[in-house]
mmCIF file of C-alpha atoms in Angstrom:
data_model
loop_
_atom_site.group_PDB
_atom_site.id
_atom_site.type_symbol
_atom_site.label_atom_id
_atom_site.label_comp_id
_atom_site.label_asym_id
_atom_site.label_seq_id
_atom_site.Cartn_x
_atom_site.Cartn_y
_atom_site.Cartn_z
ATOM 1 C CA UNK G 24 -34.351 11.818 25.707
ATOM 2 C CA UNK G 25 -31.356 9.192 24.991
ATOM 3 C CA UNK G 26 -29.553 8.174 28.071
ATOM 4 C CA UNK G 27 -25.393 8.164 27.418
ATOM 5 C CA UNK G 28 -24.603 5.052 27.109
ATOM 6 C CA UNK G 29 -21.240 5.536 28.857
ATOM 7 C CA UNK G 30 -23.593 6.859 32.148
ATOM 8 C CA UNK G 31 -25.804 3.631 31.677
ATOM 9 C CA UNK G 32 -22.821 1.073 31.666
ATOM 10 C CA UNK G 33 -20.817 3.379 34.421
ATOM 11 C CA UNK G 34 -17.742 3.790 32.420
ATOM 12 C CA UNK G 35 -15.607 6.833 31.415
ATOM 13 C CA UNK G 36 -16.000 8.050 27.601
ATOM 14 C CA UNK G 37 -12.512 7.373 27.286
ATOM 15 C CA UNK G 38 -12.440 3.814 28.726
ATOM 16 C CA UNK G 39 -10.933 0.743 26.494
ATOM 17 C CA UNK G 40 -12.924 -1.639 24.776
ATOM 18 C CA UNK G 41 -11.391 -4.086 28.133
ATOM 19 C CA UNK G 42 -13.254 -1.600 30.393
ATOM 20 C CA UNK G 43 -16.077 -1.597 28.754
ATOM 21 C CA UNK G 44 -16.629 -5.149 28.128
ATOM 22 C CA UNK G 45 -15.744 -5.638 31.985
ATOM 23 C CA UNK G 46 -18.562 -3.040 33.058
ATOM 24 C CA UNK G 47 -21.118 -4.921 30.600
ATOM 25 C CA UNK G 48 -20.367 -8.375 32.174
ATOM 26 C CA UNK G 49 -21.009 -6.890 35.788
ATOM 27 C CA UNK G 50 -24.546 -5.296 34.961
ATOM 28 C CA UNK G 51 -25.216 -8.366 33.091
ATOM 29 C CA UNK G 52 -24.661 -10.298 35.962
ATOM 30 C CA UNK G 53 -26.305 -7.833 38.245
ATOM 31 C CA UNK G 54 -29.883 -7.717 36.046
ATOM 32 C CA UNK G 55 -30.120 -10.564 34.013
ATOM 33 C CA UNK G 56 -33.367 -11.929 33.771
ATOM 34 C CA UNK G 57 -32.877 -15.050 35.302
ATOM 35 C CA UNK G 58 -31.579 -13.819 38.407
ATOM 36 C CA UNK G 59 -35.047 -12.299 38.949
ATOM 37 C CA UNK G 60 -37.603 -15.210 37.718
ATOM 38 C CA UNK G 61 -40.186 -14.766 40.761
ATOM 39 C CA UNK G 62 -39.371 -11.182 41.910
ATOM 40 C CA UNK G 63 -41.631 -8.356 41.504
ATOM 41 C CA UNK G 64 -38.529 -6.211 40.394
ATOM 42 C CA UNK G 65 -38.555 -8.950 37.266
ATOM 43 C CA UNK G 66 -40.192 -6.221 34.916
ATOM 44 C CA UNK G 67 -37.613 -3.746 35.826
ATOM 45 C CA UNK G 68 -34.526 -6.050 35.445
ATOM 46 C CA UNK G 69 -36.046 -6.979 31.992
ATOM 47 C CA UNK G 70 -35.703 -3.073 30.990
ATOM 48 C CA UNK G 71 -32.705 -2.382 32.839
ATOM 49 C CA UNK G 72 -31.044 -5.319 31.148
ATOM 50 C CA UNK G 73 -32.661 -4.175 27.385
ATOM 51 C CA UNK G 74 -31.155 -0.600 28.417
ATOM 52 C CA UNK G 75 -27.297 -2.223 29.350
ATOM 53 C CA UNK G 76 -27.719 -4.108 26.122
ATOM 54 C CA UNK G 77 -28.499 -1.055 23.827
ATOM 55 C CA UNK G 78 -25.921 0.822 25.729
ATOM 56 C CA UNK G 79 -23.114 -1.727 24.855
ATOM 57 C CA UNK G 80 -23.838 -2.208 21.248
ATOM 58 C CA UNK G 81 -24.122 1.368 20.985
ATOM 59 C CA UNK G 82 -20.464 1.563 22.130
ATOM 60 C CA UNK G 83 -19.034 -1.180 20.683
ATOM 61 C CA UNK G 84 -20.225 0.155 17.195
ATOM 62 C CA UNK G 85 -19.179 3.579 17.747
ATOM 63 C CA UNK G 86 -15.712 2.210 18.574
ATOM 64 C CA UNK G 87 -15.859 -0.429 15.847
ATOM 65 C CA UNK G 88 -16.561 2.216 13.061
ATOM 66 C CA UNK G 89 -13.628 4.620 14.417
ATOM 67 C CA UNK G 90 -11.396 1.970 14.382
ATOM 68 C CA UNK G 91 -12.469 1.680 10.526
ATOM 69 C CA UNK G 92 -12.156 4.931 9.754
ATOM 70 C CA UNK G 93 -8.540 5.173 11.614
ATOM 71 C CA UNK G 94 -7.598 1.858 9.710
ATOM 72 C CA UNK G 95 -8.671 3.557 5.958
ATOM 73 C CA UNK G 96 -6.976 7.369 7.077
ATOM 74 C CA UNK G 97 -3.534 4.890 7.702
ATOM 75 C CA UNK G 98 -3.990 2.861 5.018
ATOM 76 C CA UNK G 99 -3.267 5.245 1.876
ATOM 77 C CA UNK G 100 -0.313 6.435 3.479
ATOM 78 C CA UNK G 101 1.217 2.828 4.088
ATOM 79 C CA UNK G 102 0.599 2.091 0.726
ATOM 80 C CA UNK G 103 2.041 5.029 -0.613
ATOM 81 C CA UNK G 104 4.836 5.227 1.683
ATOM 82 C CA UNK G 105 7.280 7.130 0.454
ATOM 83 C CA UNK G 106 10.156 5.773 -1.144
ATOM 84 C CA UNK G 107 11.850 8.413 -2.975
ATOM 85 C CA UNK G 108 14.723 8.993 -1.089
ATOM 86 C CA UNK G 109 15.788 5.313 -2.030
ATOM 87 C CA UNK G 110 14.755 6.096 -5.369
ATOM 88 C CA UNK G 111 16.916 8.401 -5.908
ATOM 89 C CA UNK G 112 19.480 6.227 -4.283
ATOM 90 C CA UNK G 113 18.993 4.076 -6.723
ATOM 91 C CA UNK G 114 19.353 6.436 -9.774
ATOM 92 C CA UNK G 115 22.358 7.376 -8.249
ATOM 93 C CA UNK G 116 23.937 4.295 -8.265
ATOM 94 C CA UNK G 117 23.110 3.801 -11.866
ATOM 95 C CA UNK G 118 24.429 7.049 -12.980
ATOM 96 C CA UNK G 119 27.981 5.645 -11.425
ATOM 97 C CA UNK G 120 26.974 2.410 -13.844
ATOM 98 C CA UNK G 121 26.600 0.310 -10.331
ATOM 99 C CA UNK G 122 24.080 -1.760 -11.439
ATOM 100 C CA UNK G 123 23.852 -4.507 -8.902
ATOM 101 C CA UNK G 124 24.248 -2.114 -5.795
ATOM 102 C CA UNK G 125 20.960 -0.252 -7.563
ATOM 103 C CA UNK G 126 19.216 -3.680 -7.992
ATOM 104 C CA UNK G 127 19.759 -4.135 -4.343
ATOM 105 C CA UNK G 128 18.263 -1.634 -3.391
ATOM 106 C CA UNK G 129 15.462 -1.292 -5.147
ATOM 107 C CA UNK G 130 14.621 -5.134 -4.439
ATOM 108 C CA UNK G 131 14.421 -3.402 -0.840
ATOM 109 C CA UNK G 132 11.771 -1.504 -1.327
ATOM 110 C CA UNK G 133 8.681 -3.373 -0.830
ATOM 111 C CA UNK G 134 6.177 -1.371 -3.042
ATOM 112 C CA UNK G 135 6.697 -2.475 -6.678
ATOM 113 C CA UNK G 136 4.751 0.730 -8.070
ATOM 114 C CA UNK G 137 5.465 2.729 -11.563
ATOM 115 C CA UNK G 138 8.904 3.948 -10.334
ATOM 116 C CA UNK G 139 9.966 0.861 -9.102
ATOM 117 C CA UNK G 140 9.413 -0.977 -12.461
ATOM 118 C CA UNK G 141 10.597 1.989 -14.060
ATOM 119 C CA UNK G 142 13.975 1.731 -12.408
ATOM 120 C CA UNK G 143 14.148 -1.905 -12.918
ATOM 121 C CA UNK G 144 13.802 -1.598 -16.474
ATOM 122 C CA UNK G 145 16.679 1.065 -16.781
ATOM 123 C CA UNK G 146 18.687 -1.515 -14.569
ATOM 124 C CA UNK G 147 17.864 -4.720 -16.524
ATOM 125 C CA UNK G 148 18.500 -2.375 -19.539
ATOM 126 C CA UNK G 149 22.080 -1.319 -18.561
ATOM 127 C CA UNK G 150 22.509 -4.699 -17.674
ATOM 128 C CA UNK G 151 21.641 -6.215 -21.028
ATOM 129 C CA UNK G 152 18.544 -7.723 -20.082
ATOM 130 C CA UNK G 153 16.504 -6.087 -22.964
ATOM 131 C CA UNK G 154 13.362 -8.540 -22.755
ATOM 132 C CA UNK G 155 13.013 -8.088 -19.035
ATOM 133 C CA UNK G 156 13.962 -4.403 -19.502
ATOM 134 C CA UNK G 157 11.097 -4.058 -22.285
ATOM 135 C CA UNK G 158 8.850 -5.547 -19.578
ATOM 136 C CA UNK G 159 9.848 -3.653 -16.650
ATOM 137 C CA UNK G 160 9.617 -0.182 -18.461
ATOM 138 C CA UNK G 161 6.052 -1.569 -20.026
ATOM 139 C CA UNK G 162 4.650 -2.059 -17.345
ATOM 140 C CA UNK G 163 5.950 1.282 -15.596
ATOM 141 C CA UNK G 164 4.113 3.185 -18.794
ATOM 142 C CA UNK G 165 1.151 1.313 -18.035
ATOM 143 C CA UNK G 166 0.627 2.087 -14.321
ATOM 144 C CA UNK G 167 1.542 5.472 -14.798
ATOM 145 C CA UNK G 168 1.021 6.634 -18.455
ATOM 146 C CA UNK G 169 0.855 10.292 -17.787
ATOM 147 C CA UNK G 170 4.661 10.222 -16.833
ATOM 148 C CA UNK G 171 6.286 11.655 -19.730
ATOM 149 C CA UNK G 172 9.792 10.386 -18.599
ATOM 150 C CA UNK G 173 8.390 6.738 -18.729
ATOM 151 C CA UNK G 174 6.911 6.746 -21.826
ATOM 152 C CA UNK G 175 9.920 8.679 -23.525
ATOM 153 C CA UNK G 176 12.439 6.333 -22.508
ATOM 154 C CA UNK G 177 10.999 3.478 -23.575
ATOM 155 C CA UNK G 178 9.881 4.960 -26.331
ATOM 156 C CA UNK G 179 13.677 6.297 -27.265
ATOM 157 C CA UNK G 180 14.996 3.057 -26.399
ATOM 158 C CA UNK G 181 12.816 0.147 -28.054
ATOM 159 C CA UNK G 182 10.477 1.362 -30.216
ATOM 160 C CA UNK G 183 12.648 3.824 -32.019
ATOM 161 C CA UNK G 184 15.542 1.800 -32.086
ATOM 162 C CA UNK G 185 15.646 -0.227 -35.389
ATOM 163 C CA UNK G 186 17.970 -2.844 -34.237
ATOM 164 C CA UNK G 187 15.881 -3.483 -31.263
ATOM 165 C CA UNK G 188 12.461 -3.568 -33.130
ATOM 166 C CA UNK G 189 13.900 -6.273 -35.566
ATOM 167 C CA UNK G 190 15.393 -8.632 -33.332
ATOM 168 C CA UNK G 191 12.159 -8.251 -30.395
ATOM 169 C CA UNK G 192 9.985 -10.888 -31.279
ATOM 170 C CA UNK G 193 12.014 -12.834 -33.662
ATOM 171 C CA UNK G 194 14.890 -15.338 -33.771
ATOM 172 C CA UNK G 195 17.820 -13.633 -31.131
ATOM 173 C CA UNK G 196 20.251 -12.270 -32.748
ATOM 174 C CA UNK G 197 23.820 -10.939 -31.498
ATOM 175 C CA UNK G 198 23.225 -7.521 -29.982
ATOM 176 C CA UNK G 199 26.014 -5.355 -31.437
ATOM 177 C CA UNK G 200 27.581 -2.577 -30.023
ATOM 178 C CA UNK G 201 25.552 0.445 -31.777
ATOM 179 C CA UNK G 202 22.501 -0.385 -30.159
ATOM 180 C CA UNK G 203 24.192 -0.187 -26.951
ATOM 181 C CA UNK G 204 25.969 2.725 -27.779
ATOM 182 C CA UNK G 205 22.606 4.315 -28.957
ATOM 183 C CA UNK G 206 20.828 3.696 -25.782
ATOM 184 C CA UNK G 207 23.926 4.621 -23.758
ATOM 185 C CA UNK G 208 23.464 8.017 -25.194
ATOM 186 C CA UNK G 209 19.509 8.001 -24.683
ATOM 187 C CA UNK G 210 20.272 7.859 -21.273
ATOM 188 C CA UNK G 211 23.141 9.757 -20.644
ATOM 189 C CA UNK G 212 22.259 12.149 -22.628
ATOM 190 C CA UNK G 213 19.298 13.475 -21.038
ATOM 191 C CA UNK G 214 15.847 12.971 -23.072
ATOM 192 C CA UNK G 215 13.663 13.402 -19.763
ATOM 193 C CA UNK G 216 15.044 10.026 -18.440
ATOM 194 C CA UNK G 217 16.463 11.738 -15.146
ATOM 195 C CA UNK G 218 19.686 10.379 -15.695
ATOM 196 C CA UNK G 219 21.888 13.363 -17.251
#
């Protein structure tokens, strides 16, 4: 039968790693081999010390591998923090057409995931960044192509939009007001863009 390796290094299950380290370095001390060169007791330091040593590793992987598994259950969660409350800040501020406040605030948010880009787009858009706007909304699509509100917006907005589709790509041309009207209305005007 196993010995517990808390019993064998005389430490509490719950000590910390400092505890435990600081009851190793005391048997170690008390049985290493050298300490016990010509004794008859040499033999039984030898296995003590082997038994202090399997002990501690035993520990210190246990606690090693919880630490992992602690680390990986917080990780997700930090990653996907979420943000939606200053997401929907943000859409709020560009339904009352305050662009730069919105920008601010989303520039806050450190996680530049699907809705992030997604609301950048619509920004840059309103703003009259189209090319930057086509980018930010691409790459919203592509991180999250399920969402139906992504893919419809820029859909509705570049690739359905004549005036847009001739002058992306080619020489720049004056963007007149129709276009802007149109994609005023895209967006205003509901078509699963969340800003009605």
């Amino acid at each position: 039968m196993d010995k517990n390796p808390y019993e064998v290094l005389g430490v509490n299950k719950n000590a910390t790693e400092d505890e435990i380290r600081r009851a190793y370095r005391e048997l170690v001390k008390k049985y290493h081999p050298d300490k016990y060169l010509n004794n008859p007791l040499k033999d039984l330091a030898e296995e003590k010390m082997r038994e202090v040593n399997s002990a501690y590793n035993e520990i210190m992987s246990k606690t090693k591998k919880e630490q992992e598994r602690s680390y990986y259950k917080r990780k997700p969660k930090a990653e996907s923090e979420d943000f939606s409350p200053i997401f929907k800040k943000v859409r709020d501020f560009i339904r009352e057409g305050n662009y730069l406040k919105a920008e601010e605030t989303l520039n806050s948010v450190p996680s530049k995931n699907a809705e992030w880009n997604y609301l950048m787009g619509i920004i840059h858009f309103k703003r009259g960044l189209y090319d930057s706007s086509y980018s930010y909304l691409t790459r919203a699509c592509a991180m999250d192509p399920s969402n139906e509100e992504y893919r419809n917006s820029l859909r509705n907005i570049f690739r359905n939009n004549s005036n847009y589709s001739n002058c992306y790509g080619y020489r720049r041309r004056e963007w007149d007001c129709d276009l802007i009207n149109c994609c005023n209305d895209t967006f205003c005007n509901g078509c699963e863009c969340g800003f009605r």
